[in-house]
Coordinates of C-alpha atoms and ligand atoms in Angstrom, one line a residue:
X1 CA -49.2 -121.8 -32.0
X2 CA -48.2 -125.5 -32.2
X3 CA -50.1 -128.0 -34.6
X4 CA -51.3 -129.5 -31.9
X5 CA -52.6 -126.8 -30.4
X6 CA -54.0 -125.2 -33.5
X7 CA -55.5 -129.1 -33.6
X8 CA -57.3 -128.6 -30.6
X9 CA -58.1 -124.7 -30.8
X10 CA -59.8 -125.6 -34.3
X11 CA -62.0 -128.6 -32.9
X12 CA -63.2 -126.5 -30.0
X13 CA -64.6 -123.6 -32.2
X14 CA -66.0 -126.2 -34.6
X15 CA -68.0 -127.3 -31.8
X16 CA -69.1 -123.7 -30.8
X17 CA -69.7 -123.4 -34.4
X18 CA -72.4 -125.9 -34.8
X19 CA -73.9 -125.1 -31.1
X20 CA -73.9 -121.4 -32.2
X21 CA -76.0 -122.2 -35.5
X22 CA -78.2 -124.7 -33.9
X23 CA -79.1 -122.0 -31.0
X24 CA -78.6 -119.1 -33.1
X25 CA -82.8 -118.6 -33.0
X26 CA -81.8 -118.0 -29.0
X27 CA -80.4 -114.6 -30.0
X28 CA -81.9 -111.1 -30.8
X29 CA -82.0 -110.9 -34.4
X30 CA -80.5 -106.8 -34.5
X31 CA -78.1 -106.1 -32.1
X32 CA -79.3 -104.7 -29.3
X33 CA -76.3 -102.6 -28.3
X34 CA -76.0 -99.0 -28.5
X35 CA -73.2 -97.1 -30.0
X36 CA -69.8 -97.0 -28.8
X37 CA -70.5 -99.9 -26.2
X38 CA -68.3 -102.7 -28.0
X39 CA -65.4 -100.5 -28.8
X40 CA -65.6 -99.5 -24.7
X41 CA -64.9 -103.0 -24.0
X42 CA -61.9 -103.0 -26.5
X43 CA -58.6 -102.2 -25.2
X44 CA -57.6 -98.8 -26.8
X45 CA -53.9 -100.3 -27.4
X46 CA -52.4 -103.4 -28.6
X47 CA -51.3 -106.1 -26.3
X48 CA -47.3 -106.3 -26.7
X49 CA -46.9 -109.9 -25.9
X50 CA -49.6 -112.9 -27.4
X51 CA -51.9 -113.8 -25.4
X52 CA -53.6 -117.6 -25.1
X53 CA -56.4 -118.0 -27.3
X54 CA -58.7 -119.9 -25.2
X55 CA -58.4 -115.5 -23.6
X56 CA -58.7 -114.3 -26.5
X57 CA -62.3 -117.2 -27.9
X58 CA -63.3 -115.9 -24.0
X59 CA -63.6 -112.3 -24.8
X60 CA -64.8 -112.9 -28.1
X61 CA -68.0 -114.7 -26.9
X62 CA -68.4 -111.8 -23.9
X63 CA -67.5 -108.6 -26.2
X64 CA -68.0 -109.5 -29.7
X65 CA -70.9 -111.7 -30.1
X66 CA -73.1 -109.1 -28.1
X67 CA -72.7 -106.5 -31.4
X68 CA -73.7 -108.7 -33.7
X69 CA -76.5 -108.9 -35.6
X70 CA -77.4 -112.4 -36.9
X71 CA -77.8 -112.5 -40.3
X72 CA -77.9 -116.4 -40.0
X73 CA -81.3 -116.0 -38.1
X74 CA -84.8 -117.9 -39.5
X75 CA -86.6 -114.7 -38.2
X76 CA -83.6 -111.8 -40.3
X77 CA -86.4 -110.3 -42.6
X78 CA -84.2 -107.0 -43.6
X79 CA -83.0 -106.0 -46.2
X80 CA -82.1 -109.2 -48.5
X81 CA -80.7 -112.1 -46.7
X82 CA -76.7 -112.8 -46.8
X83 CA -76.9 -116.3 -46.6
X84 CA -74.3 -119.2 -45.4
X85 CA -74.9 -122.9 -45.2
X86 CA -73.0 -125.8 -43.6
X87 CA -71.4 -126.4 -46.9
X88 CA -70.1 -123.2 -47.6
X89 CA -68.8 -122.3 -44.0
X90 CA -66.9 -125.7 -44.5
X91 CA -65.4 -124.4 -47.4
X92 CA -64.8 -121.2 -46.3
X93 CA -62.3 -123.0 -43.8
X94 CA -60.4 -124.6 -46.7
X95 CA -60.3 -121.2 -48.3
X96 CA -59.0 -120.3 -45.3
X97 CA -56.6 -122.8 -44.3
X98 CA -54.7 -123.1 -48.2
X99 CA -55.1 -119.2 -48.1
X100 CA -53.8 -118.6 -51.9
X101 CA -54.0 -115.5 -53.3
X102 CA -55.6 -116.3 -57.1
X103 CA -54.9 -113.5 -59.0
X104 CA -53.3 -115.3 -61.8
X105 CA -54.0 -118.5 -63.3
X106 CA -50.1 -119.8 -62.0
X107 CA -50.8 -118.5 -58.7
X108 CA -53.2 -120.8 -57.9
X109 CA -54.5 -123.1 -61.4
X110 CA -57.3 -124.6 -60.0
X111 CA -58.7 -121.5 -58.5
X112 CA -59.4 -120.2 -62.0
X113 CA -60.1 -122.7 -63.5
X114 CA -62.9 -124.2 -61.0
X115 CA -64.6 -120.2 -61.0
X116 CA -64.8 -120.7 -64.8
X117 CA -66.6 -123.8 -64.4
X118 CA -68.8 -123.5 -61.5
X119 CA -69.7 -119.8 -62.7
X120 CA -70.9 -121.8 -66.0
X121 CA -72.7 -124.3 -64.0
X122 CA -74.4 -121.4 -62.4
X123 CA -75.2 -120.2 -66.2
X124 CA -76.8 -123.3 -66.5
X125 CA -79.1 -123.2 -63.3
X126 CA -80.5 -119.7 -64.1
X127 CA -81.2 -120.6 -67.8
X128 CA -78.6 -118.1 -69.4
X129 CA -77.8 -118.9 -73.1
X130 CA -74.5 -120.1 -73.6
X131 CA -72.0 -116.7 -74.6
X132 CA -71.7 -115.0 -71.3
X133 CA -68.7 -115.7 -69.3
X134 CA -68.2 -115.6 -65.5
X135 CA -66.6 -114.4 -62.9
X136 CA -66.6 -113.7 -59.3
X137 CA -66.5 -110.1 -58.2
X138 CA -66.6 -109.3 -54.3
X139 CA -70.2 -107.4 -54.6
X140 CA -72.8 -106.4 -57.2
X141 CA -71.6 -103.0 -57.0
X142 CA -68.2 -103.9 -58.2
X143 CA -69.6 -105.8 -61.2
X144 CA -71.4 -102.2 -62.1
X145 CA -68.5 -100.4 -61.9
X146 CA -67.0 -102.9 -64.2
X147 CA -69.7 -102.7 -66.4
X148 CA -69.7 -98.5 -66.5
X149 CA -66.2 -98.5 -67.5
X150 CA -66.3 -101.3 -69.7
X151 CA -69.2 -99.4 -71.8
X152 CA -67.5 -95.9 -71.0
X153 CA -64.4 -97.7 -72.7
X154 CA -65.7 -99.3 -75.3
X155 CA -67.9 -96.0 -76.2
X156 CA -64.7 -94.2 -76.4
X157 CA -62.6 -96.5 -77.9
X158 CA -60.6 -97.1 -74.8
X159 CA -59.9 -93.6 -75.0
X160 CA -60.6 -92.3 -71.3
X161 CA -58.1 -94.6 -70.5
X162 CA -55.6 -93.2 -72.8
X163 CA -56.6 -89.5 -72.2
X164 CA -58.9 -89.1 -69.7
X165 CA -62.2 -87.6 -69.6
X166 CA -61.4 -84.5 -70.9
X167 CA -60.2 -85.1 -74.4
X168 CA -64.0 -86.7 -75.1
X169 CA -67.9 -85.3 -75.1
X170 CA -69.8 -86.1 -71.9
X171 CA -71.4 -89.1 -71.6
X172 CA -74.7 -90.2 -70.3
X173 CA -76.1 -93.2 -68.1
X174 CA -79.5 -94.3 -67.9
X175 CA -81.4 -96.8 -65.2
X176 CA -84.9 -96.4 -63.5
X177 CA -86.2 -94.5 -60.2
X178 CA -86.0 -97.7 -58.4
X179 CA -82.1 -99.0 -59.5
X180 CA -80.0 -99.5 -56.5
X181 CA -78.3 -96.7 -54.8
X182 CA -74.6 -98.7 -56.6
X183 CA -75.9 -97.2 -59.8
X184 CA -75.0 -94.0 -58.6
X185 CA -72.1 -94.5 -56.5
X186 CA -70.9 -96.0 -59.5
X187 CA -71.2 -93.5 -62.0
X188 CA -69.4 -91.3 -59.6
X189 CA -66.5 -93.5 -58.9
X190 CA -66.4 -93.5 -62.8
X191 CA -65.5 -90.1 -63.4
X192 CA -68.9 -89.6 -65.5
X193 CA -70.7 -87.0 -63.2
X194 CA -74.3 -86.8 -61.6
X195 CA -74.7 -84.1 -64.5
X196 CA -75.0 -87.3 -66.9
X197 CA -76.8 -90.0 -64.8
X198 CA -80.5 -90.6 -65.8
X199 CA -83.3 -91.8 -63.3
X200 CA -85.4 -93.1 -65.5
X201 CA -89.8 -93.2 -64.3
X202 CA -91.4 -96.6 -64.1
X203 CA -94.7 -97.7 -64.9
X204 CA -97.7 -98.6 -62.3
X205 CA -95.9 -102.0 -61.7
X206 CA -92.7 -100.4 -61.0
X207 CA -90.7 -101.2 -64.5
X208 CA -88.7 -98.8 -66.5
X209 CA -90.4 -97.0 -68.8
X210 CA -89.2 -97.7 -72.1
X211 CA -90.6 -94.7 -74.3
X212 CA -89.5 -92.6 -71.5
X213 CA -85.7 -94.2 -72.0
X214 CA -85.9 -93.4 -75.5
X215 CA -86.8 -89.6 -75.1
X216 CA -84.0 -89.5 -73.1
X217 CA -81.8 -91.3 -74.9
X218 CA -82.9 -88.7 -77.9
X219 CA -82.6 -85.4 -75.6
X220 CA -79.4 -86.7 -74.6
X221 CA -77.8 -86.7 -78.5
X222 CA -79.2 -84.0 -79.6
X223 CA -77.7 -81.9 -76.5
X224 CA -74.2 -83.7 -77.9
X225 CA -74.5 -86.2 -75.0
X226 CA -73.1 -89.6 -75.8
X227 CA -75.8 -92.0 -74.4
X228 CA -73.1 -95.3 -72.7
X229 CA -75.0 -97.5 -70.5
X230 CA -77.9 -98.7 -69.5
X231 CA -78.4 -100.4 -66.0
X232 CA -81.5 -102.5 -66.0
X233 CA -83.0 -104.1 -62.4
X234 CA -84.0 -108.1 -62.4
X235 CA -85.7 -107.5 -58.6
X236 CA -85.2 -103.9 -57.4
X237 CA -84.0 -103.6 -53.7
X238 CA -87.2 -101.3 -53.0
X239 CA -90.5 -103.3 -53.9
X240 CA -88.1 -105.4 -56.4
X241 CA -88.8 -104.3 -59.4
X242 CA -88.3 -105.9 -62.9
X243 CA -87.8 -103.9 -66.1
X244 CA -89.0 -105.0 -69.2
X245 CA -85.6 -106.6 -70.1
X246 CA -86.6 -107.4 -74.1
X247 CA -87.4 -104.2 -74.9
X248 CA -85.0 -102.6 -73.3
X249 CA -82.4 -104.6 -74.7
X250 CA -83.8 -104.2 -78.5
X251 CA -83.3 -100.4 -77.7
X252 CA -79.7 -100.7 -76.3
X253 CA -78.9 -102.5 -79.9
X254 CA -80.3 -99.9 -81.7
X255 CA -78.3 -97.0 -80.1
X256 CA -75.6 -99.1 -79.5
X257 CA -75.8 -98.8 -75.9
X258 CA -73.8 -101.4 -73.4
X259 CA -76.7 -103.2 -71.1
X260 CA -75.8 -104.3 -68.0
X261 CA -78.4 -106.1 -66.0
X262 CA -78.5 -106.0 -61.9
X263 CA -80.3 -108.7 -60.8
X264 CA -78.4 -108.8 -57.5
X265 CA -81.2 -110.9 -55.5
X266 CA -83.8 -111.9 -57.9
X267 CA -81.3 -114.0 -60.0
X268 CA -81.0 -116.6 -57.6
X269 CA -84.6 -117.6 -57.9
X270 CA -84.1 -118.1 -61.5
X271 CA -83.0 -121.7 -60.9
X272 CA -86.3 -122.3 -60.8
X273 CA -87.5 -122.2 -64.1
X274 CA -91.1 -120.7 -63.4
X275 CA -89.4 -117.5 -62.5
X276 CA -87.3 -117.4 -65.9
X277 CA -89.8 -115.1 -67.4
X278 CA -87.8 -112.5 -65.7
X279 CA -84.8 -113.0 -67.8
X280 CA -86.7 -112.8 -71.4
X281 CA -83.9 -111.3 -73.5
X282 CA -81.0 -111.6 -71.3
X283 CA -79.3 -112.6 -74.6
X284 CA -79.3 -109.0 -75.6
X285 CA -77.2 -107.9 -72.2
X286 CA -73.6 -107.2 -72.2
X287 CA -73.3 -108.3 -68.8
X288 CA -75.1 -109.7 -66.0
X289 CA -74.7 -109.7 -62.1
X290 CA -76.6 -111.8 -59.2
X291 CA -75.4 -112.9 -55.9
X292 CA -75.3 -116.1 -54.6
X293 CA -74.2 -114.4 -51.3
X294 CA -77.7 -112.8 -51.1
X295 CA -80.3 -115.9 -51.8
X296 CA -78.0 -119.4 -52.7
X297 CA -76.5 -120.2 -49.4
X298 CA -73.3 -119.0 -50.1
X299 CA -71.4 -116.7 -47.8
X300 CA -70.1 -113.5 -48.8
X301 CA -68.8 -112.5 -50.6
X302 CA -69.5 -114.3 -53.8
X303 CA -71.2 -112.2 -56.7
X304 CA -71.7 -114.0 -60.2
X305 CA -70.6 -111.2 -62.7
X306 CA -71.2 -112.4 -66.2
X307 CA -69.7 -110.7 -69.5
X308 CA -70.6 -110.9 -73.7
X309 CA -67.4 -109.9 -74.6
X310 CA -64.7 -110.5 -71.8
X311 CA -61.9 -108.9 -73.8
X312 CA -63.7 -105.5 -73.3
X313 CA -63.4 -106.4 -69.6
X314 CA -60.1 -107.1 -69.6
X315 CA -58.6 -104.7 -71.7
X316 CA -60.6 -102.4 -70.2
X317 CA -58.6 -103.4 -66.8
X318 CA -55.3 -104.6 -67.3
X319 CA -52.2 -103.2 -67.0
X320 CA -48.8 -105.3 -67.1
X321 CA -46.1 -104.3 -65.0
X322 CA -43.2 -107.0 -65.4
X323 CA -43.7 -108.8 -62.1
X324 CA -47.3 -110.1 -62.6
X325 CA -46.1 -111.4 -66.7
X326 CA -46.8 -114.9 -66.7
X327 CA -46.0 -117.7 -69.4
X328 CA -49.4 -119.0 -69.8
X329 CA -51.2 -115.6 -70.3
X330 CA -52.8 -116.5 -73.7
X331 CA -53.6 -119.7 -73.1
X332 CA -55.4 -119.0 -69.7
X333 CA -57.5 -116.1 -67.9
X334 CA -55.8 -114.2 -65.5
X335 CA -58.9 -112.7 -63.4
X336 CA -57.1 -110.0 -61.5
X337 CA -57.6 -107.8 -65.2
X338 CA -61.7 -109.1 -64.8
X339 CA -62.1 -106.2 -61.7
X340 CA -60.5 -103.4 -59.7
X341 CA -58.9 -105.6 -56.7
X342 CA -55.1 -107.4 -57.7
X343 CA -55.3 -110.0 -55.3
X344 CA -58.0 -112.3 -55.0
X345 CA -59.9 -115.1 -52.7
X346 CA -60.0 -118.6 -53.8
X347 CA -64.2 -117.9 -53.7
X348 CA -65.4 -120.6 -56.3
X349 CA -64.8 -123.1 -53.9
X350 CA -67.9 -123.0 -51.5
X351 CA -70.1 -121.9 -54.6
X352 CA -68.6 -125.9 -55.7
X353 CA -69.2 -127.3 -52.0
X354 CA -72.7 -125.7 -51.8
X355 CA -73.8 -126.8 -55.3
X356 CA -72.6 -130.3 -55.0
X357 CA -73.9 -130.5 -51.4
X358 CA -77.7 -129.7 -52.1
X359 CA -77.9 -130.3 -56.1
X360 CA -79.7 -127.4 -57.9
X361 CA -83.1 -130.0 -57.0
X362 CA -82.3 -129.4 -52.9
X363 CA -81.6 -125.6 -53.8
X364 CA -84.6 -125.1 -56.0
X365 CA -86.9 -126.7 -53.1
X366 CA -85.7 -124.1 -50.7
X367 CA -86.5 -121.4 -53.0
X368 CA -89.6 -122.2 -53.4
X369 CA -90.4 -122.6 -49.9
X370 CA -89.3 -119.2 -49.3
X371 CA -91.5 -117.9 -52.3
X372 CA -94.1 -119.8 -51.1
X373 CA -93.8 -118.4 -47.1
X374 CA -93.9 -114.7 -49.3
X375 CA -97.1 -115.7 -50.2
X376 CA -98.5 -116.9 -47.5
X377 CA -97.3 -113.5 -45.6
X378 CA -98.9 -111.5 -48.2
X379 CA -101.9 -113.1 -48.2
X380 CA -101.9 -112.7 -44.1
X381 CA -101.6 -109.1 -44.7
X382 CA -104.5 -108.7 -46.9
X383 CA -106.9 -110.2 -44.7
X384 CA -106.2 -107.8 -41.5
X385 CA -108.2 -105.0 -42.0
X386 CA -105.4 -102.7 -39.9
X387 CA -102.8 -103.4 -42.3
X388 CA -102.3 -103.1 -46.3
X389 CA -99.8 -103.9 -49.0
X390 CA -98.2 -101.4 -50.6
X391 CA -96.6 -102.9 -53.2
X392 CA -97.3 -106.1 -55.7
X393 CA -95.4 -108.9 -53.7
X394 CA -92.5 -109.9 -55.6
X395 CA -91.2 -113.4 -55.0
X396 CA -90.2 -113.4 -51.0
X397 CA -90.3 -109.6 -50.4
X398 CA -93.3 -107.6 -49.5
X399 CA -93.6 -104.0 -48.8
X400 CA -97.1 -103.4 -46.3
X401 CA -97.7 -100.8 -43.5
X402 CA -99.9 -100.8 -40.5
X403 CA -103.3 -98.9 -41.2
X404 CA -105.4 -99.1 -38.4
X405 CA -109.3 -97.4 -39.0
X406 CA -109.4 -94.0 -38.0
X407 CA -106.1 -92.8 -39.0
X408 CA -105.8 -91.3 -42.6
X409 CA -103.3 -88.6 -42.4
X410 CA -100.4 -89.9 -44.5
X411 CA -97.9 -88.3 -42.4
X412 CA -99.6 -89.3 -38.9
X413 CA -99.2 -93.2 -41.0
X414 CA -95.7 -92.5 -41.9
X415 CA -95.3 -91.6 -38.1
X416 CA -96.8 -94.1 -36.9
X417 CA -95.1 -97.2 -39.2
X418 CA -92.0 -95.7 -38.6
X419 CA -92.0 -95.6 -34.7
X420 CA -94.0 -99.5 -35.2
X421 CA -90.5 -100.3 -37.2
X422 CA -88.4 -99.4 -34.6
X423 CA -90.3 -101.3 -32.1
X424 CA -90.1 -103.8 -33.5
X425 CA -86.7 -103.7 -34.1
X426 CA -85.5 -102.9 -30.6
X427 CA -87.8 -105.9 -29.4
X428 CA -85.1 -108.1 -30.8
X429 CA -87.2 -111.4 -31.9
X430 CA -87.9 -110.5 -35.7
X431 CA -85.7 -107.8 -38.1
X432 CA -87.0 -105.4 -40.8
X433 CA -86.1 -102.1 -42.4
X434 CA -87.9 -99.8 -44.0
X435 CA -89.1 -98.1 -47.5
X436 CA -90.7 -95.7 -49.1
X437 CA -93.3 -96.8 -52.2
X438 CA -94.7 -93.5 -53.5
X439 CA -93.3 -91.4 -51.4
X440 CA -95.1 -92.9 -48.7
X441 CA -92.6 -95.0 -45.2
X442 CA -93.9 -98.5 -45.4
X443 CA -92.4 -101.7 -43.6
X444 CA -90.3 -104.0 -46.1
X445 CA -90.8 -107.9 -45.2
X446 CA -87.9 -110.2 -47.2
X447 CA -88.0 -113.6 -46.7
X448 CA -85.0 -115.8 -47.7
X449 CA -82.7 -117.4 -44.7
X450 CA -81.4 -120.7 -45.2
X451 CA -83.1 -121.8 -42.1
X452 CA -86.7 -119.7 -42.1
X453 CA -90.0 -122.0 -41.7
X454 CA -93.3 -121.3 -41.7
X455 CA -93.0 -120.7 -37.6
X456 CA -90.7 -118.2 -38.0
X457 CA -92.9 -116.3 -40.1
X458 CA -96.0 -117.3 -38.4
X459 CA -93.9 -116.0 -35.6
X460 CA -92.8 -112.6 -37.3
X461 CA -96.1 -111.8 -38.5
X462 CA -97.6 -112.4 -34.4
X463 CA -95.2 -110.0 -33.4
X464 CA -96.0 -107.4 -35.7
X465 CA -99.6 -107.5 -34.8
X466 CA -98.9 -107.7 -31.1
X467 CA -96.4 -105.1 -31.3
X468 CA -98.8 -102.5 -33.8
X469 CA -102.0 -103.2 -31.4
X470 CA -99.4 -101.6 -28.2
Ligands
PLP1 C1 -77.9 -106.0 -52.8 C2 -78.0 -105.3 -54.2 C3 -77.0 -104.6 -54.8 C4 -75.6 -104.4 -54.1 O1 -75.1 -105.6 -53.8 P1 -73.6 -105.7 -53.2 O2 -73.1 -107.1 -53.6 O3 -73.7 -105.6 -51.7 O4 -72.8 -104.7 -53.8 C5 -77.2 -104.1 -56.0 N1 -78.3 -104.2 -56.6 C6 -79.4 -104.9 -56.1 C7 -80.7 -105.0 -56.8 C8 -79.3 -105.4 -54.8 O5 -80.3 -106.1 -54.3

């Protein structure tokens, strides 16, 4: 491809880009495709000789865009949201086009040196004492491995590293019925075993029992156990869930446990400052995680993992074949030793375009919109007698099921909410999935796209009813 043509190949798709994301309310929110029907319109072999891209953009718009579902949509209530904006799309094209590969500080200076400083801007915005330092890991589930074998290292005295898992006493981790399902993966990819990985219960509103942490934490030493790591939640993926951070933390100080706090979608909000309560003794963690990929505009990936003690990290990490030495390594952090992956994406930049582009005022305003649609949902739910919530509404996420009179049986509901789910899902105009609070399948509404309005969610909540009174 020429420059010129790249030129005019780049301007076309700029202009499908913006007509895409001004109609993108035109599409079904889930794809509506059925498995196996994109990869029948794929050819099964490669072409041998390139073929013109205005071919290529063609089949694109006829065979790709049909199998995707639109995360960008005002009416994508699943799961969390896994947000872009103008501003970070923009950058992502810079990222892109410069394509560097910032592993080391010399292999791209102001990649490093911009993450350290937005990541502390971002430290800033969420009210986080000064003393943590950032960096940007792919997902929230990398930042928990990090933090398991940072405390599973530092309990040891880096000696798994040295001598494996063998030469020590098993180790135990502890985090609550409703951590995310990373928690366990995590503790797997770690070496530690199921056999040592502690579900903690919660209370009524959801939260980690404390007393019940420190039975366990007790049981565990005096079975010869070595208690490591505690994972609290900041906004649970279930019904979003916040442990009592203070007290847990005061614990993890006493036992000398490492505290790692996941508050993958939750910490967002914290920009606002009347959702800091959340965060009450965050000075006691050893390391933090939220994404701005979920709830701050910013495309993925781009999770902000923050650390007490980043030598831990690192030497917990790095390795130093000749090739990757570097002159400046004392001066200067080299964040390929911060996580598992060498190579890295220059991903501070949009986290820079999208700050500077809406000031933490314009992202604050559309947080609190969203909280405020939450609400308003909630409230909507309440007052029809055929549904109920099932869960205390936490920020923009509700948990609710349709309970029309007459039917009691809480498997003939569990039936009947899940078979209302997938209509609705297969109907195409609003997205939700699923969950279970109490053991019992209830509908999980989670507001948060950059572009969702109160008509989208009027709109949502009309379909539900219409759909639920069929
Ligand atoms: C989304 C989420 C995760 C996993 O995030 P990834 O970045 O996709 O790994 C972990 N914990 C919570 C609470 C989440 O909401």
């Amino acid at each position: 491809m020429t420059p010129e043509e790249f030129r005019r190949h780049a301007h076309a798709m700029v202009d499908w880009m913006a007509d895409f994301l001004d109609g993108v309310e035109q599409h079904p929110v889930r794809a509506q495709t059925r498995p196996g029907e994109i990869s029948a319109r794929l050819p099964e072999s490669p072409p041998d000789m390139g073929e013109a891209m205005e071919t290529i953009f063609a089949d694109f718009q006829r065979d790709v865009m049909p199998g995707i579902t639109h995360w960008q949509h005002p009416r994508f209530f699943a799961y969390f949201p896994a947000n872009s904006s103008p501003p970070s799309v923009l950058a992502e094209m810079l990222t892109a086009t410069l394509g560097a590969q910032c592993m080391l500080w010399q292999t791209s200076p102001a990649a490093t040196e911009m993450e350290t400083r937005v990541l502390d801007w971002l430290r800033q915005m969420v009210g986080m004492p000064r003393g943590f330092t950032g960096v940007i890991q792919d997902s929230a589930s990398s930042a928990i491995l990090a933090a398991i074998l940072t405390a599973r290292e530092k309990a040891t005295g880096w000696g798994v590293n040295a001598e494996g898992l063998k030469a020590h006493p098993p180790m135990a981790i502890y985090t609550s019925e409703q951590t995310h399902s990373a928690t366990e993966k995590n503790v797997k990819i770690a070496g530690l075993g199921l056999a040592g990985f502690r579900k903690i219960p919660v209370d009524d509103a959801f939260r980690l029992r404390v007393d019940s942490l420190e039975a366990a934490i007790e049981a565990d030493l005096a079975a010869g156990i070595r208690p490591v790591c505690v994972v609290a939640s900041i906004g649970g993926t279930g019904v979003g869930a916040v442990d009592p951070l203070r007290a847990i933390g005061e614990l993890c100080r006493r036992y000398d446990i490492f505290l790692h706090v996941d508050a993958a979608w939750a910490g967002s909000a914290l920009i606002c400052p009347e959702h800091r309560w959340m965060f009450d003794g965050i000075e006691l963690a050893d390391s933090v995680v939220f994404n701005p990929h979920k709830w701050l505009l910013t495309n993925f990936d781009c999770s902000a993992h923050y650390v007490k003690d980043p030598d831990a990290l690192v030497r917990t990490f790095s390795i130093l074949p000749e090739f990757l030495k570097s002159r400046e390594a004392d001066a200067v952090f080299d964040y390929r030793d911060w996580g598992v992956p060498l190579g890295r994406r220059f991903r501070a930049l949009k986290l820079w375009f999208v700050i500077r582009s809406y000031g933490v005022e314009g992202l604050r305003t559309i947080i609190r919109e969203h909280v405020r649609l939450g609400g308003l949902f909630a409230a909507w739910v309440e007052a029809d007698p055929d549904f109920e919530i099932m869960a205390p509404p936490m920020l923009s996420l509700i948990n609710f099921r349709f309970h029309p009179s007459g039917v009691d049986d809480p498997a003939d509901l569990d039936r009947l909410n899940e078979a209302l789910l997938h209509r609705i899902n297969d109907d195409g105009r609003i997205y939700l999935t699923q969950n279970r609070v109490g053991g019992r399948y209830v509908i999980r509404m989670s507001i948060g796209q950059t572009r969702t309005e109160q008509r989208h969610v009027e709109e949502g909540w009309a379909v539900i009813r219409e759909l639920a009174s069929e």
